[in-house]
Structures are given as structure tokens and as C-alpha cells.
Coordinates of C-alpha atoms and ligand atoms in Angstrom, one line a residue:
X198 CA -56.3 -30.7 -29.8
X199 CA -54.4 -34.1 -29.4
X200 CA -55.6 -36.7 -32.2
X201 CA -54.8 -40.5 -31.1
X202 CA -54.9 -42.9 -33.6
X203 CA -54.5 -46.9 -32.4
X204 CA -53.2 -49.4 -35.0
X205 CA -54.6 -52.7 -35.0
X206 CA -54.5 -54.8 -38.2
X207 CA -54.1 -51.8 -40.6
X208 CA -50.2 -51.2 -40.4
X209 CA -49.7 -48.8 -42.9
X210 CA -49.3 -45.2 -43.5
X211 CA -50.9 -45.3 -47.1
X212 CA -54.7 -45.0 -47.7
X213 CA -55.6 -45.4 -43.7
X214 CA -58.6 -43.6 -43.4
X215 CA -58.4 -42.9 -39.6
X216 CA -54.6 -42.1 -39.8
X217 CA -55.6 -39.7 -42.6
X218 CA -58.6 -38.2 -40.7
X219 CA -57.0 -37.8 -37.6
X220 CA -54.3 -35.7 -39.5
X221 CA -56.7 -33.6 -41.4
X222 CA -56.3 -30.9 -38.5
X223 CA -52.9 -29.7 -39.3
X224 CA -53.0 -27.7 -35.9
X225 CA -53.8 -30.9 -34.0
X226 CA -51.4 -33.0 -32.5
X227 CA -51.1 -36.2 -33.8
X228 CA -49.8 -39.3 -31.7
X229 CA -50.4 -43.2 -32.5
X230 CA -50.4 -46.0 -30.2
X231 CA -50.2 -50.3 -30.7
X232 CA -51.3 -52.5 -28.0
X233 CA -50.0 -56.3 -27.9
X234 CA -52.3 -58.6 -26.4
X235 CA -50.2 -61.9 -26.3
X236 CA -53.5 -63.8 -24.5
X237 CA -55.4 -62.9 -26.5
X238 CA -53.7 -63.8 -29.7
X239 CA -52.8 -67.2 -27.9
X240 CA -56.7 -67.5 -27.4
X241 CA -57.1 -67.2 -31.5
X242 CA -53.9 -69.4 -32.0
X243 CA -52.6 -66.5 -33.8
X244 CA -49.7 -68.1 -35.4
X245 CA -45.9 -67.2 -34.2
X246 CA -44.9 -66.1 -37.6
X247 CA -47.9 -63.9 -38.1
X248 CA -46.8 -62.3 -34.7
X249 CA -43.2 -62.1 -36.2
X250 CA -44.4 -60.3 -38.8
X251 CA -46.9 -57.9 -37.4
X252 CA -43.9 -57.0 -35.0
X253 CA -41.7 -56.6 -38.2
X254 CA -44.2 -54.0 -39.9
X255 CA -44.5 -52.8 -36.4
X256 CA -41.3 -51.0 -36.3
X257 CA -41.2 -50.4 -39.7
X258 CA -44.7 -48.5 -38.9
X259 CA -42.7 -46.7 -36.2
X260 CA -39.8 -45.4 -38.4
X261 CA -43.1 -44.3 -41.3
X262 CA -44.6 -42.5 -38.5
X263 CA -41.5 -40.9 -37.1
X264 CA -40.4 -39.1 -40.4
X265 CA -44.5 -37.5 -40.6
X266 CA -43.4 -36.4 -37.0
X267 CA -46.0 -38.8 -35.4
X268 CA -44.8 -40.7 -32.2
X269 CA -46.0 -44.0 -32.1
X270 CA -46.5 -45.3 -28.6
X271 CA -46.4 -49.1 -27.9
X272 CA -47.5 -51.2 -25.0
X273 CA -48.1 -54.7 -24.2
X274 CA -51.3 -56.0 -22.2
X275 CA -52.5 -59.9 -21.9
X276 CA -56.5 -59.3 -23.0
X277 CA -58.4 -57.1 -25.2
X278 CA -60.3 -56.3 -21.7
X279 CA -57.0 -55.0 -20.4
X280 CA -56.1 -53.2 -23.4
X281 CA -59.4 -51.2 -22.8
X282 CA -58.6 -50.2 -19.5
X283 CA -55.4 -49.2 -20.5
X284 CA -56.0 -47.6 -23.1
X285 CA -58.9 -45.2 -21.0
X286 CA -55.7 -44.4 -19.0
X287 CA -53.7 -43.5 -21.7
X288 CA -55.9 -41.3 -23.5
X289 CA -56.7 -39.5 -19.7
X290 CA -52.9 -39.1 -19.4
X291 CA -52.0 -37.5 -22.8
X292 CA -55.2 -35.5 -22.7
X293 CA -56.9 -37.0 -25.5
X294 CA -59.6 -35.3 -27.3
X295 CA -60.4 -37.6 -30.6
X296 CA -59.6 -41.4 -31.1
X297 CA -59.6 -42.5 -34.2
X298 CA -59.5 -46.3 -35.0
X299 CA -60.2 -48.7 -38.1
X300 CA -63.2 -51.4 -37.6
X301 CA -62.5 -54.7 -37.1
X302 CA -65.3 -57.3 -38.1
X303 CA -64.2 -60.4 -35.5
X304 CA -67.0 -60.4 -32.7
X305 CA -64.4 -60.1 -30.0
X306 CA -62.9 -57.2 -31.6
X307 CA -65.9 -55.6 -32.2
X308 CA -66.6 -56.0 -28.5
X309 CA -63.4 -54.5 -27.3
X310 CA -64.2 -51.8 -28.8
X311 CA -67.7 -51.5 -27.6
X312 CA -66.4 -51.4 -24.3
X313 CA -63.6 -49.1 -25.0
X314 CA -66.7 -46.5 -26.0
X315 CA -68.6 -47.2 -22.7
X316 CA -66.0 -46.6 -20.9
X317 CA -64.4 -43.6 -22.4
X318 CA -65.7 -40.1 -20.8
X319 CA -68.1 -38.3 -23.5
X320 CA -66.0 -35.4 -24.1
X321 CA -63.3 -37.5 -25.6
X322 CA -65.2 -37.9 -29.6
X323 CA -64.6 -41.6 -31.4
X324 CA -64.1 -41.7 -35.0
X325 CA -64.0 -44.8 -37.1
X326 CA -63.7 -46.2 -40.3
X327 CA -64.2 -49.1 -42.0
X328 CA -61.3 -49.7 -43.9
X329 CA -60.3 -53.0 -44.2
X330 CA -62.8 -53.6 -46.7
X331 CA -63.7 -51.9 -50.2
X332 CA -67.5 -52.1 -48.9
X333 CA -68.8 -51.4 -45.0
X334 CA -70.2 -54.4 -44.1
X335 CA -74.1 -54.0 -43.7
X336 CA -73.8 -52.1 -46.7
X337 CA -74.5 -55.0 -49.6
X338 CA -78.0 -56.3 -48.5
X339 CA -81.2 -58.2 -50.3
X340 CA -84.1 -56.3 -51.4
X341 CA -85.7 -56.9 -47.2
X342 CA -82.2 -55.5 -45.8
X343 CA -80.9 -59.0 -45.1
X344 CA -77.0 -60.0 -45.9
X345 CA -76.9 -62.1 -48.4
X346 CA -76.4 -66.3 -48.1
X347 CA -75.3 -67.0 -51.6
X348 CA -72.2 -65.3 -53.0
X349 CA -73.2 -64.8 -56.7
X350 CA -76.2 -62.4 -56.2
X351 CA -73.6 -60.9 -53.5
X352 CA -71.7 -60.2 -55.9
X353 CA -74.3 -58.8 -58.0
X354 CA -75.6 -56.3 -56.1
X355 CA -71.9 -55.7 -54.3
X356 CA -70.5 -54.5 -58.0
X357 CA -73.6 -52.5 -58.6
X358 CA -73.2 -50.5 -55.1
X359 CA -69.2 -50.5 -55.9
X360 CA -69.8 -48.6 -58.4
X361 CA -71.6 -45.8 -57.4
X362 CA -69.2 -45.7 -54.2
X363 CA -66.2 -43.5 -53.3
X364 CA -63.1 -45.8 -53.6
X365 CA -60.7 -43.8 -54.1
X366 CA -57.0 -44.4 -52.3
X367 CA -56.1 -41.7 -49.7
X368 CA -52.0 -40.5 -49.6
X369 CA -50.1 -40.9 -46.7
X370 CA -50.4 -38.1 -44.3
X371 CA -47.7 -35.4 -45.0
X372 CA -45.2 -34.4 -42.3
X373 CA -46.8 -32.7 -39.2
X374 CA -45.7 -28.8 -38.7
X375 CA -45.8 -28.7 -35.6
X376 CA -45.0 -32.4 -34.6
X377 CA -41.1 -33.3 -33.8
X378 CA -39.3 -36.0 -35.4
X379 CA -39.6 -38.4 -31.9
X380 CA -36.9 -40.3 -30.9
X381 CA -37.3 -44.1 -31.8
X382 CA -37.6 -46.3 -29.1
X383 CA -36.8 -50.3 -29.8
X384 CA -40.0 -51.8 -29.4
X385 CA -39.8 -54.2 -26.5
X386 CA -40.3 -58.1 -28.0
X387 CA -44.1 -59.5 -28.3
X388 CA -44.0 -61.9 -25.1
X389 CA -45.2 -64.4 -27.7
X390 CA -43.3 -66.9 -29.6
X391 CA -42.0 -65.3 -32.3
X392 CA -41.1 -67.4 -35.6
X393 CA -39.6 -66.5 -39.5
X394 CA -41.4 -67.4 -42.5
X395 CA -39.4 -69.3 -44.9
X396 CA -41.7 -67.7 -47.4
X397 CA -41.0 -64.7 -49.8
X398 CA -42.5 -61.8 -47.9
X399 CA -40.3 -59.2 -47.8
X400 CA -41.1 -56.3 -44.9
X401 CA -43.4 -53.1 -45.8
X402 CA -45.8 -51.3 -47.3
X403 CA -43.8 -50.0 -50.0
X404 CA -42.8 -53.9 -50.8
X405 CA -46.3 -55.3 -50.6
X406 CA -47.8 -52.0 -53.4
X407 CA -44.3 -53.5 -55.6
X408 CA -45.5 -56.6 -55.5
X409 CA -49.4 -55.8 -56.2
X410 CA -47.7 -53.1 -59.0
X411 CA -46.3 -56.2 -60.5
X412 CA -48.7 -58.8 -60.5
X413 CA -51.3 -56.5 -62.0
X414 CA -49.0 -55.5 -64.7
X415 CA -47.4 -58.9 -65.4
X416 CA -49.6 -61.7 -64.1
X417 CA -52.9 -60.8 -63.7
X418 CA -53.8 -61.2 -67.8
X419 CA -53.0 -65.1 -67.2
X420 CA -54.6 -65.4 -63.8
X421 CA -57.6 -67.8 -64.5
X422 CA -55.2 -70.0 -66.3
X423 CA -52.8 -70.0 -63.8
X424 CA -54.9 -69.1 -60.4
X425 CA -55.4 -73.4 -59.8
X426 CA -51.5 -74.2 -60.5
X427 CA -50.1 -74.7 -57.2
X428 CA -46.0 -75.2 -59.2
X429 CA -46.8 -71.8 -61.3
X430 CA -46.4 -68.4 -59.6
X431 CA -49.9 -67.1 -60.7
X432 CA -51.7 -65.5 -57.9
X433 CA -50.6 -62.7 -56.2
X434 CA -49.2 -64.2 -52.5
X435 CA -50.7 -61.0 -51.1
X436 CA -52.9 -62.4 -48.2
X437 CA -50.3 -61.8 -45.6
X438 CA -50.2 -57.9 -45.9
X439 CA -53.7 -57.8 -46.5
X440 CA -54.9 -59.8 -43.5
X441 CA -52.7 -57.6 -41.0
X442 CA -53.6 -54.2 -43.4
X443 CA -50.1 -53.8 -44.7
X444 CA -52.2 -52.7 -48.2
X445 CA -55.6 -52.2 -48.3
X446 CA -58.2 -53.7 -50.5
X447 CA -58.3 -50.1 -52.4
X448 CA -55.2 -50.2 -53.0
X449 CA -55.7 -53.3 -54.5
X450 CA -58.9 -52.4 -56.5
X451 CA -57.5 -49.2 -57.9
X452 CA -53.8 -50.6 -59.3
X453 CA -56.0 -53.3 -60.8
X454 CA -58.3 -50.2 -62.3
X455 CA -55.2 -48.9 -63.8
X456 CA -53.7 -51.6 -65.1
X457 CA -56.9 -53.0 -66.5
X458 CA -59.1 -50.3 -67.3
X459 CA -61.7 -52.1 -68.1
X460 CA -61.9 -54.9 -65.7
X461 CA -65.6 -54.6 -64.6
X462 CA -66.7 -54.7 -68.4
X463 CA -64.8 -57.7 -69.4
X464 CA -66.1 -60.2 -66.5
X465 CA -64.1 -63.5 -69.0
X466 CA -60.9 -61.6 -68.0
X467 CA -58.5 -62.3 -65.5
X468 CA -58.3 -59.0 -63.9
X469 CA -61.9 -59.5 -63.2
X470 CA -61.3 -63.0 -62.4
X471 CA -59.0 -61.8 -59.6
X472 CA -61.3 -58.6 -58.3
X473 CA -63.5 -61.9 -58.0
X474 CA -61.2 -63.3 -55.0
X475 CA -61.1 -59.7 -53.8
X476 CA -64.8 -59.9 -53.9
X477 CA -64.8 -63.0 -52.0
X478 CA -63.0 -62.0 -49.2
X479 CA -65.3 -58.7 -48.9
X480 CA -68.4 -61.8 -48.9
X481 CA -66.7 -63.6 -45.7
X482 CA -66.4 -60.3 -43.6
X483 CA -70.0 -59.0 -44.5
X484 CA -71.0 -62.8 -43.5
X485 CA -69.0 -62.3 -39.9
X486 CA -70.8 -59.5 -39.2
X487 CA -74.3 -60.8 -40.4
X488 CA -74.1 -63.8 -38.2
X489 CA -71.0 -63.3 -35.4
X490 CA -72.2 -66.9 -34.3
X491 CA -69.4 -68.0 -37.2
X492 CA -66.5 -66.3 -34.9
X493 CA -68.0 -69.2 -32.2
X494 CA -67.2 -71.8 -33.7
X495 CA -70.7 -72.7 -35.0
X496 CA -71.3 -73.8 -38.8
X497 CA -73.6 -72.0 -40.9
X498 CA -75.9 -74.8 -41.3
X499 CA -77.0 -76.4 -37.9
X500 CA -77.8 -79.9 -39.1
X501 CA -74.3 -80.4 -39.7
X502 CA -73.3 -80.1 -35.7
X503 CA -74.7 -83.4 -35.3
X504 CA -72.3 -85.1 -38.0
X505 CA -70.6 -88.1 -35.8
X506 CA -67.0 -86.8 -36.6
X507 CA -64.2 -89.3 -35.8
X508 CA -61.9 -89.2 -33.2
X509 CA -58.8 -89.8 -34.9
X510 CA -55.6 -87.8 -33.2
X511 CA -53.2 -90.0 -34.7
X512 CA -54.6 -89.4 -38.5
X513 CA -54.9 -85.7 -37.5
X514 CA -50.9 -85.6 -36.8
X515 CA -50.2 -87.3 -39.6
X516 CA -52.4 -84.7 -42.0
X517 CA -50.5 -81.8 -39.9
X518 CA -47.2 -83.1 -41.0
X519 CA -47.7 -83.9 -44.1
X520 CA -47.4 -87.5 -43.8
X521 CA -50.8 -88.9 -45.3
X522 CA -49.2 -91.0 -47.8
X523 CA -51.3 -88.7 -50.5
X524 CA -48.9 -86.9 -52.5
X525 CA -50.6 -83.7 -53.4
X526 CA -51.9 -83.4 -49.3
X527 CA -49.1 -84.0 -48.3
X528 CA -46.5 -81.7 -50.5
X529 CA -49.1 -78.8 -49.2
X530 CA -48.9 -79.0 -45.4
X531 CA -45.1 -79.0 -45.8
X532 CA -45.5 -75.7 -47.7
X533 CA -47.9 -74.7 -45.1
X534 CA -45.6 -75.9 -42.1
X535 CA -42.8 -74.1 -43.6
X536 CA -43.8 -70.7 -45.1
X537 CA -47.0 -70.5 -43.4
X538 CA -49.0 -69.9 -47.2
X539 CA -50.4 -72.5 -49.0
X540 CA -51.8 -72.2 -52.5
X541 CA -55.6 -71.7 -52.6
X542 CA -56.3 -75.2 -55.0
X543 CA -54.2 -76.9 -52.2
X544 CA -56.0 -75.2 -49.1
X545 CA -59.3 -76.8 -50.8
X546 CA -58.0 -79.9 -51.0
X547 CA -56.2 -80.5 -47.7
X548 CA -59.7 -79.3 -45.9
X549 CA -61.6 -81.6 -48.2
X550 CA -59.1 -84.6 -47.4
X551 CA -59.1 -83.9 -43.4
X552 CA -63.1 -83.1 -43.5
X553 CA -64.3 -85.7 -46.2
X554 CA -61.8 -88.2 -46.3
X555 CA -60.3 -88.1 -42.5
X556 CA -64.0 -87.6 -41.0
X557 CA -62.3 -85.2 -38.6
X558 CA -63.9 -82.4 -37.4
X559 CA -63.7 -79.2 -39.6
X560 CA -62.9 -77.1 -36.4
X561 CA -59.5 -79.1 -36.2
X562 CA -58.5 -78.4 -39.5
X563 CA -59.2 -74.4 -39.1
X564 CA -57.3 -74.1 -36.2
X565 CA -54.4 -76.1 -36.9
X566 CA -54.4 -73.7 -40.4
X567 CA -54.8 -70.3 -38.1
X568 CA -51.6 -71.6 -36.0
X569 CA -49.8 -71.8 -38.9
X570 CA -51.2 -69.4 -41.2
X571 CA -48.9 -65.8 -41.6
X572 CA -52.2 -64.8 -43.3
X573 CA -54.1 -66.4 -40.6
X574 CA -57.6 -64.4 -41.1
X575 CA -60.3 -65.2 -39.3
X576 CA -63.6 -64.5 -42.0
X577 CA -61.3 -66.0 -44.7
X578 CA -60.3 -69.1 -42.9
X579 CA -63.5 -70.0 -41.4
X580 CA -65.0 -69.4 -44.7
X581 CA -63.0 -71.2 -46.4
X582 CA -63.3 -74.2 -44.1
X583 CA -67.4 -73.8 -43.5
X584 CA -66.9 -74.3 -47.7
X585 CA -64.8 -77.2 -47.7
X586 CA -66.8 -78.9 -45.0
X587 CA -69.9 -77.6 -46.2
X588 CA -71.2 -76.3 -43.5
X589 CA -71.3 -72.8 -44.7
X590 CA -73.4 -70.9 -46.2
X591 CA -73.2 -71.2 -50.1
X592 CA -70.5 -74.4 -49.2
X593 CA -69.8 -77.5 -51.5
X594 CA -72.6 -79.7 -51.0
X595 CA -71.7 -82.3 -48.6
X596 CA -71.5 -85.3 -51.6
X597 CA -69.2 -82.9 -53.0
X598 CA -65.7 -85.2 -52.4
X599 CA -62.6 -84.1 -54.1
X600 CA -60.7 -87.0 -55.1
X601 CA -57.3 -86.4 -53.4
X602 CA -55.1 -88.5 -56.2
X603 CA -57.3 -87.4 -59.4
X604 CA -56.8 -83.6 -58.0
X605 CA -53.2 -83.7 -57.8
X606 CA -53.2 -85.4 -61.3
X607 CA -55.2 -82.2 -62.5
X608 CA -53.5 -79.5 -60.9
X609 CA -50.0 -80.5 -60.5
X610 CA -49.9 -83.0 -63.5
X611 CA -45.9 -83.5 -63.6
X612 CA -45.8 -83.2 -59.6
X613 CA -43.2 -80.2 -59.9
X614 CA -45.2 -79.1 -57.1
X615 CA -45.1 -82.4 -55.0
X616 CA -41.1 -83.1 -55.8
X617 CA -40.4 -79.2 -54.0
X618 CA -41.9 -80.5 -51.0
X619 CA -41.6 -84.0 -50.9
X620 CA -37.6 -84.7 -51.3
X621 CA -38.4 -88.4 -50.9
X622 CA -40.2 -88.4 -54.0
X623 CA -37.9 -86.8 -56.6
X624 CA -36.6 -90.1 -57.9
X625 CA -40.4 -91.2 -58.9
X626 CA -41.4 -90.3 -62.7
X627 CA -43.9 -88.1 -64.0
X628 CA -46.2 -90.4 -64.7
X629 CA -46.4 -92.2 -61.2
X630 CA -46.1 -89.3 -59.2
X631 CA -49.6 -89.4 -57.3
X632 CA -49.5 -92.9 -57.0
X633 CA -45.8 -93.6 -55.7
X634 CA -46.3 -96.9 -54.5
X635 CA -47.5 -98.6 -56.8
X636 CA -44.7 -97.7 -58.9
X637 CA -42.1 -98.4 -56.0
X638 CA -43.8 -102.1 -55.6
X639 CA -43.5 -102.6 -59.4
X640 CA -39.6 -101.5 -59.3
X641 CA -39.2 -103.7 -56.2
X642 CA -38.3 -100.3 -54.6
X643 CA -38.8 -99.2 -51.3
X644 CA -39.9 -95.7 -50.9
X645 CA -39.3 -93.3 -47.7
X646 CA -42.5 -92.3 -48.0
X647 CA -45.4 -93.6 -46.0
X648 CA -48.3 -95.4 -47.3
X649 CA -51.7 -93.7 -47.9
X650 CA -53.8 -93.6 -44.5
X651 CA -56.7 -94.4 -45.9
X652 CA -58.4 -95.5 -48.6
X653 CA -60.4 -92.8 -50.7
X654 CA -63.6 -94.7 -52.0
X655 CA -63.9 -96.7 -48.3
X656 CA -63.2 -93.1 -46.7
X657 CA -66.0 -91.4 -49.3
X658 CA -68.9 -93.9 -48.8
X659 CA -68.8 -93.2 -45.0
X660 CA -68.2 -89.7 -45.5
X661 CA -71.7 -89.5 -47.1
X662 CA -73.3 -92.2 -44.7
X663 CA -72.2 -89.5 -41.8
X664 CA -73.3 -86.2 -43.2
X665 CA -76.5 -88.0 -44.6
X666 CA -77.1 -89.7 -41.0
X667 CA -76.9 -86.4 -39.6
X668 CA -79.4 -84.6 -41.7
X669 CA -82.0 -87.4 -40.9
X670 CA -81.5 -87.1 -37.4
X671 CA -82.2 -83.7 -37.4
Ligands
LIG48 P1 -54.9 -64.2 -54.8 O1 -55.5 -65.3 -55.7 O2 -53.9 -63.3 -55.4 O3 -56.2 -63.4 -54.3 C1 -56.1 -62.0 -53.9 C2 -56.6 -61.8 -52.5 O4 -58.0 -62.1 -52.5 C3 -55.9 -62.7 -51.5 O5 -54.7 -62.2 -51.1 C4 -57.0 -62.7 -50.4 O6 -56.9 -61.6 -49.6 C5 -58.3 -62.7 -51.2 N1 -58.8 -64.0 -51.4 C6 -58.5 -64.9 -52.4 N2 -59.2 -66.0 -52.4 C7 -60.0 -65.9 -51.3 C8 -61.0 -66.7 -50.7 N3 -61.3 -67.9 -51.2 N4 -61.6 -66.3 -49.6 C9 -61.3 -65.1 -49.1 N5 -60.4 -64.2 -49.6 C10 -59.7 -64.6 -50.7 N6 -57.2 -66.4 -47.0 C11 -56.6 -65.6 -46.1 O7 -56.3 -64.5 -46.4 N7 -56.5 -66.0 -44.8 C12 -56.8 -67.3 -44.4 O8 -56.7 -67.6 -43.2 C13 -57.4 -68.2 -45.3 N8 -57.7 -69.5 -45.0 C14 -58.3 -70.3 -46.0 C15 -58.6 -71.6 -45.6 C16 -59.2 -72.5 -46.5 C17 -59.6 -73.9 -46.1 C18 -59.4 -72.0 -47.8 C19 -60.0 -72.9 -48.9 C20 -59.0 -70.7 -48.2 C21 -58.5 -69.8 -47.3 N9 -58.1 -68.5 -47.6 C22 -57.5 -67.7 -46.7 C23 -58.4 -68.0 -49.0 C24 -57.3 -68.1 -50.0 O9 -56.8 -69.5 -50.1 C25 -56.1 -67.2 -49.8 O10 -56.6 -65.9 -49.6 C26 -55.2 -67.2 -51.0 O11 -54.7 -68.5 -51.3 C27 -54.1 -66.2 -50.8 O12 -53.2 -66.2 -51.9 P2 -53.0 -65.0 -52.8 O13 -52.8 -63.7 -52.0 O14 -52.0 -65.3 -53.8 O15 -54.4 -64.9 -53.5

């Protein structure tokens, strides 16, 4: 029998489920393939450094899958419609008799793949997982069967089901008898623009369980002290490998088990604080599935479509860059533009400055973020911007408004953050970091630094007059 197992965003070897199944036959032969859809990743504004690094793991995918004696085939197609009728070629040609693939939770995906199974003849048998999660979406529902719309009780009844499930972390597949070390082929380049992160993420699987090994040994113990410090090194900067499935969110679960044996008994802890944020993420993808209306660029609560938002391009391309004239906004979408990560107390507050402060459209803001993003993720992204906006379900209430200067003063109190970012600023002291000009004008100084865009409490009052206009009105 020939077993084909196609890669999408689970680039790994370790603990993939349908890499693992499809071996499970050790007569079968196994063979993988990848399809780039440049298009369709331009449609998504996939970032060019999240396609530099997916083609990074790519071939270091190939070389994992060489030495286990499994080729891994590679081709390029524009659309997810033309991958599928590729791919029905493909698997005529090499005389497929089982695919096996990973779920994916984005509606379009989910689509793809719908038509992949209409179209492939009957004989040829589908397997798939769902992998990318600790939980199968669906799987975590109210008392009537319904997803849930607030997180907490989520989380309840996720932990509850977590328990009593199988999570266990499955070993890369061993070396195929009868398979042949295939000779490696250089993978052609995406036809995609391609860029490096700045950022600290070294290539692989084995470098992304390191780092996890690490921060659960050494970190996570100070993690709820340190989660909100954007100048302190205390979260984990794993989002990149998970959002492209370098490591899976079992992996993650059970090095945190180890570590922290009892991490679901002592809920004050930071291990627990941190399987929290693991938890989250498992809450946007349920929610994608639940309502796929979220992948269309609708908010979870309709009345705020009819907020008047302001049509502002000039203070949008001053937010991208990092030129707001608000230190703590600004310091972050230079760490964004540069390494393609931001800290999460800093993603909060740049959405909450563009949304609340800015009056701009929420939908700007996400995109921009996913064209930058290397852990560009759609569930996480939108979630995280239907929150800031609130929009979403279980959001910040709309007269929720962080105060851009006062958070910076809270979160980055000496601006060690602010003075890596913003080299203009490194002569300002402590004290008047967040508020450089009015230090500058006091030193007669002039500062290369421009001067804030807007002014916070005028910017808040018509914030609320929008969003409260636009609940009357509907
Ligand atoms: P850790 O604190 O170490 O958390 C561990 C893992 O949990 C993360 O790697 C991530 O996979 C998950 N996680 C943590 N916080 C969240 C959260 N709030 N929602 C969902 N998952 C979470 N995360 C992305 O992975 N991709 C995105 O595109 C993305 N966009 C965001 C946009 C906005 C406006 C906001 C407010 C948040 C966004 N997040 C996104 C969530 C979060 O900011 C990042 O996951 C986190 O900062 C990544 O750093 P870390 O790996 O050190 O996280």
C-alpha cells in the first residue's frame, strides 16, 4: 500500500499524528508531499518572514524525513483550488491508497479540503487528525452542545474534558524497512517574497522542544510576575513554531506536566498561569470553527459593524511605523517591524491605541499585524484583535480604554524596553521616559522624536461617543 502524508502547518516529525498513523503499516510505503500556494498566502497577507521560515523548516522537514527513508515531494501551485486538483493528480500518479492529513480550523482551509474529499475517487481512504490542538474543536461544548462565548466556563469544562483525554506525545516515526534514503532535491524558492527575522528563532524542531525544555524548567515558576514585562524575557517566544506546527501543543502540555507535576492542582502557579495561554489559544480555534463568519472578517458582536470608524491613512502609517509620538506604542511596532514578534502586554496596547485611540478600523490593525507577524495565526490574531476592539466574544468592554502613557509607565517603568527600540530616546531619564517632550521643552531640548498624534482624553471621549452611537443605532 502507498501511505501519503501532506504537510501543511504541522512541520515536524515529532508527535504528528497523521505522519505517525500513516507509518503505523511498516509494509506500507510511506511518501509526504508540501504544496506552496503563493496566492493564496498573498490573499491572507501571510507575512514574507513567516514564508521564510516555513521554507526554512521546510527543508529541514525534508532532511528529518529523508533519514526515516520517507521522500518528501514538493510543489508549488497559486490557490488552494489548484492545489486540490493537483494534488487528485498526484495521488492518481503515485497510486495512492490512504492520505493522511492534519485539520486545519481556517474556513478556507477547511474548504480545501472538503473539496479535495469530493473529488478524490472512493477507493483512495482519507485519514485525519486533529492535531494542532490539545482538544478537537467541537469537543468542549455547554450543557445544550453549543461552543462556548465566554472563556472562563471554557476553561472549566475544557480542563475537566482534558483530563479524562488521551494526551499523550507520539515519537517520531522510526526509519522505514523498506523505504530508501531519497536523494535530496533543493527545494525550488516560494515565488513569494521571502524576508529574515531579526528575531531569535533559531531553525527546527529539535531547537523549538530546547527552548520549551528551558522555559519550563527555568522560567515558567516566575511567569505571572514576569508574563506583562515587555524588557524581561519571561514568556516563552514560542508562537512562531507553534503557529506553523514546528511543536505541538502536547508537546507543550506534557514538558510543562514534567516539569510541574502538579500544574493543574496549583491554579496560583505560574505553570498553570501559562497552560492558561495555552488554553486560550485552544478557546480562539474552537471559536473559528463554532462561528467561521470570524475568518470573514465579521466581529463577533454585530452592533459594532455600524461603529463610524475614521478614515485616517496618514495616522495609520504613522502607527505602522512606530511614529505615534507615544513611547510604549511606538518602541512595539519597531519590535514588530523588525523581528516580526511583539510582546503580548504590547500587542494589547498597540490594538487598543489604533482601535480606541486612533478610531481606525480594527480590521486595519489585524492585517497590518498578519503581514508582519512570523507567528501570524489567524484564530489568535483575530482573537486578539475582536478583544482589543471589543468586538469579540468575551472582549474588553468597549469603555474599556488603556491609557497608552500610564501603561507604559506600568509595564516598562524605567523604559528599558522603549530605549531598545527607540535610539532617539536613550538620552531621556527614567523618570520622563513616557512623556519625552515635556522633559525636552523643559531642557530647551529638541527631540528627534515626533510629537504625540493625538491627544488621549480628546481621543477617549469620542471613542465612547462612537461605539455608544453605534449601539443606539442599532
Ligand atoms: P507565551 O506567553 O509563552 O504563551 C505560550 C503560547 O500560548 C504562545 O506561544 C501562543 O501560542 C499561546 N498564546 C499565548 N497568549 C495567547 C493569546 N492571548 N491568544 C492565543 N494564544 C495565545 N498569537 C499568535 O500566536 N499569533 C498571532 O497572530 C497573534 N496575534 C495577536 C494579536 C493581538 C492584538 C493580541 C492581543 C494577541 C495576539 N496573539 C497572537 C497572542 C499572544 O500575544 C502571542 O501568542 C504571544 O505574545 C506569543 O508569545 P509567547 O510565545 O512568548 O507566549
Amino acid at each position: 500500500a502507498t501511505h501519503l502524508v501532506w504537510f501543511r502547518h504541522d512541520l515536524r516529525v515529532t508527535d504528528n499524528r497523521a505522519l505517525f498513523a500513516a507509518c503505523e503499516d511498516a509494509d506500507a510505503q510511506v511518501i509526504a508531499v508540501y504544496i506552496a500556494t503563493p496566492e493564496q498566502w498573498r490573499a491572507h497577507e501571510m507575512a514574507p518572514r513567516q514564508a521564510s521560515f516555513i521554507y526554512q523548516h521546510l527543508a529541514a522537514l525534508q532532511l528529518a524525513l529523508a533519514e526515516r527513508g520517507i521522500p518528501l515531494y514538493y510543489q508549488q501551485c497559486a490557490l488552494f483550488a489548484d492545489s486540490v486538483d493537483w494534488l487528485q493528480r498526484f495521488i492518481r500518479q503515485q497510486g495512492v491508497d490512504a492520505l493522511f492529513y492534519n485539520n486545519q480550523v481556517e474556513i478556507n482551509e477547511v474548504q480545501r479540503d472538503a473539496a479535495l474529499d469530493r473529488a478524490l475517487p472512493a477507493q483512495v481512504r482519507v485519514h485525519r487528525f486533529d492535531d494542532s490542538l490539545l482538544l478537537p474543536p467541537g469537543s468542549v461544548t455547554t450543557g445544550d452542545g453549543n461552543m462556548y462565548k465566554v472563556y472562563t466556563p471554557f476553561r472549566r469544562a475544557f480542563l475537566q474534558r482534558l483530563s479524562e483525554s488521551d494526551t499523550r506525545s507520539l515519537p517520531a516515526p522510526a526509519v522505514r524497512g523498506n523505504g530508501q534514503q531519497p536523494p535530496l532535491v533543493a527545494l525550488q524558492p516560494f515565488d513569494y517574497p521571502q524576508q529574515e527575522s531579526q528575531g531569535d528563532f533559531p531553525i527546527g524542531e529539535e531547537a523549538a522542544r530546547a527552548r520549551l525544555r528551558r522555559f519550563c524548567r527555568e522560567n515558567v515558576g516566575d511567569y505571572l510576575a514576569q508574563r506583562d514585562l515587555p524588557a524581561v524575557d519571561g514568556t516563552s517566544s514560542l508562537s512562531p513554531y507553534l503557529a506553523i506546527g514546528v511543536l505541538s501543543p502536547r508537546q507543550c502540555f506534557n514538558r510543562l506536566r514534567t516539569e510541574c507535576p502538579d500544574v493543574l492542582e496549583r491554579t496560583d502557579g505560574g505553570a498553570f498561569g501559562w497552560l492558561n495561554e495555552l488554553i486560550w489559544r485552544e478557546f480562539y480555534r474552537h471559536l473559528l470553527v463554532a462561528w467561521p463568519a470570524l475568518c470573514k472578517h465579521r466581529p463577533f458582536v454585530a452592533w459594532t459593524d455600524g461603529v463610524r470608524w475614521r478614515h485616517a491613512p496618514q495616522d495609520l502609517l504613522a502607527w505602522q511605523q512606530g511614529k505615534t509620538g507615544y513611547p510604549i506604542v511606538d518602541a512595539a511596532m519597531r519590535q514588530l517591524n523588525a523581528t516580526g514578534w511583539m510582546h503580548n502586554r504590547l500587542r494589547m496596547i498597540v490594538a487598543s491605541f489604533l482601535v480606541k485611540d486612533l478610531l481606525i478600523d480594527w480590521r486595519l490593525g489585524e492585517s497590518y499585524f498578519m503581514s508582519q507577524l512570523l507567528d501570524g495565526d489567524l484564530a489568535a490574531n483575530n482573537g486578539g484583535w475582536q478583544w482589543g476592539a471589543s468586538t469579540g466574544t468575551d472582549a474588553a468592554p468597549y469603555f474599556r480604554i488603556f491609557n497608552p502613557t500610564t501603561q507604559g509607565e506600568r509595564f516598562d517603568p524605567q523604559g528599558h524596553f522603549i530605549k531598545t527600540w527607540l535610539p532617539e530616546l536613550v538620552e531621556v531619564p527614567e523618570k520622563a521616559i513616557h512623556q519625552p517632550h515635556r522633559w525636552a521643552e523643559k531642557q530647551r531640548r529638541m527631540l528627534d522624536y515626533p510629537l504625540p498624534i493625538i491627544d488621549h482624553a480628546v481621543a477617549r471621549k469620542d471613542t465612547l461617543a462612537a461605539f455608544e452611537a453605534a449601539k443606539q443605532r442599532a
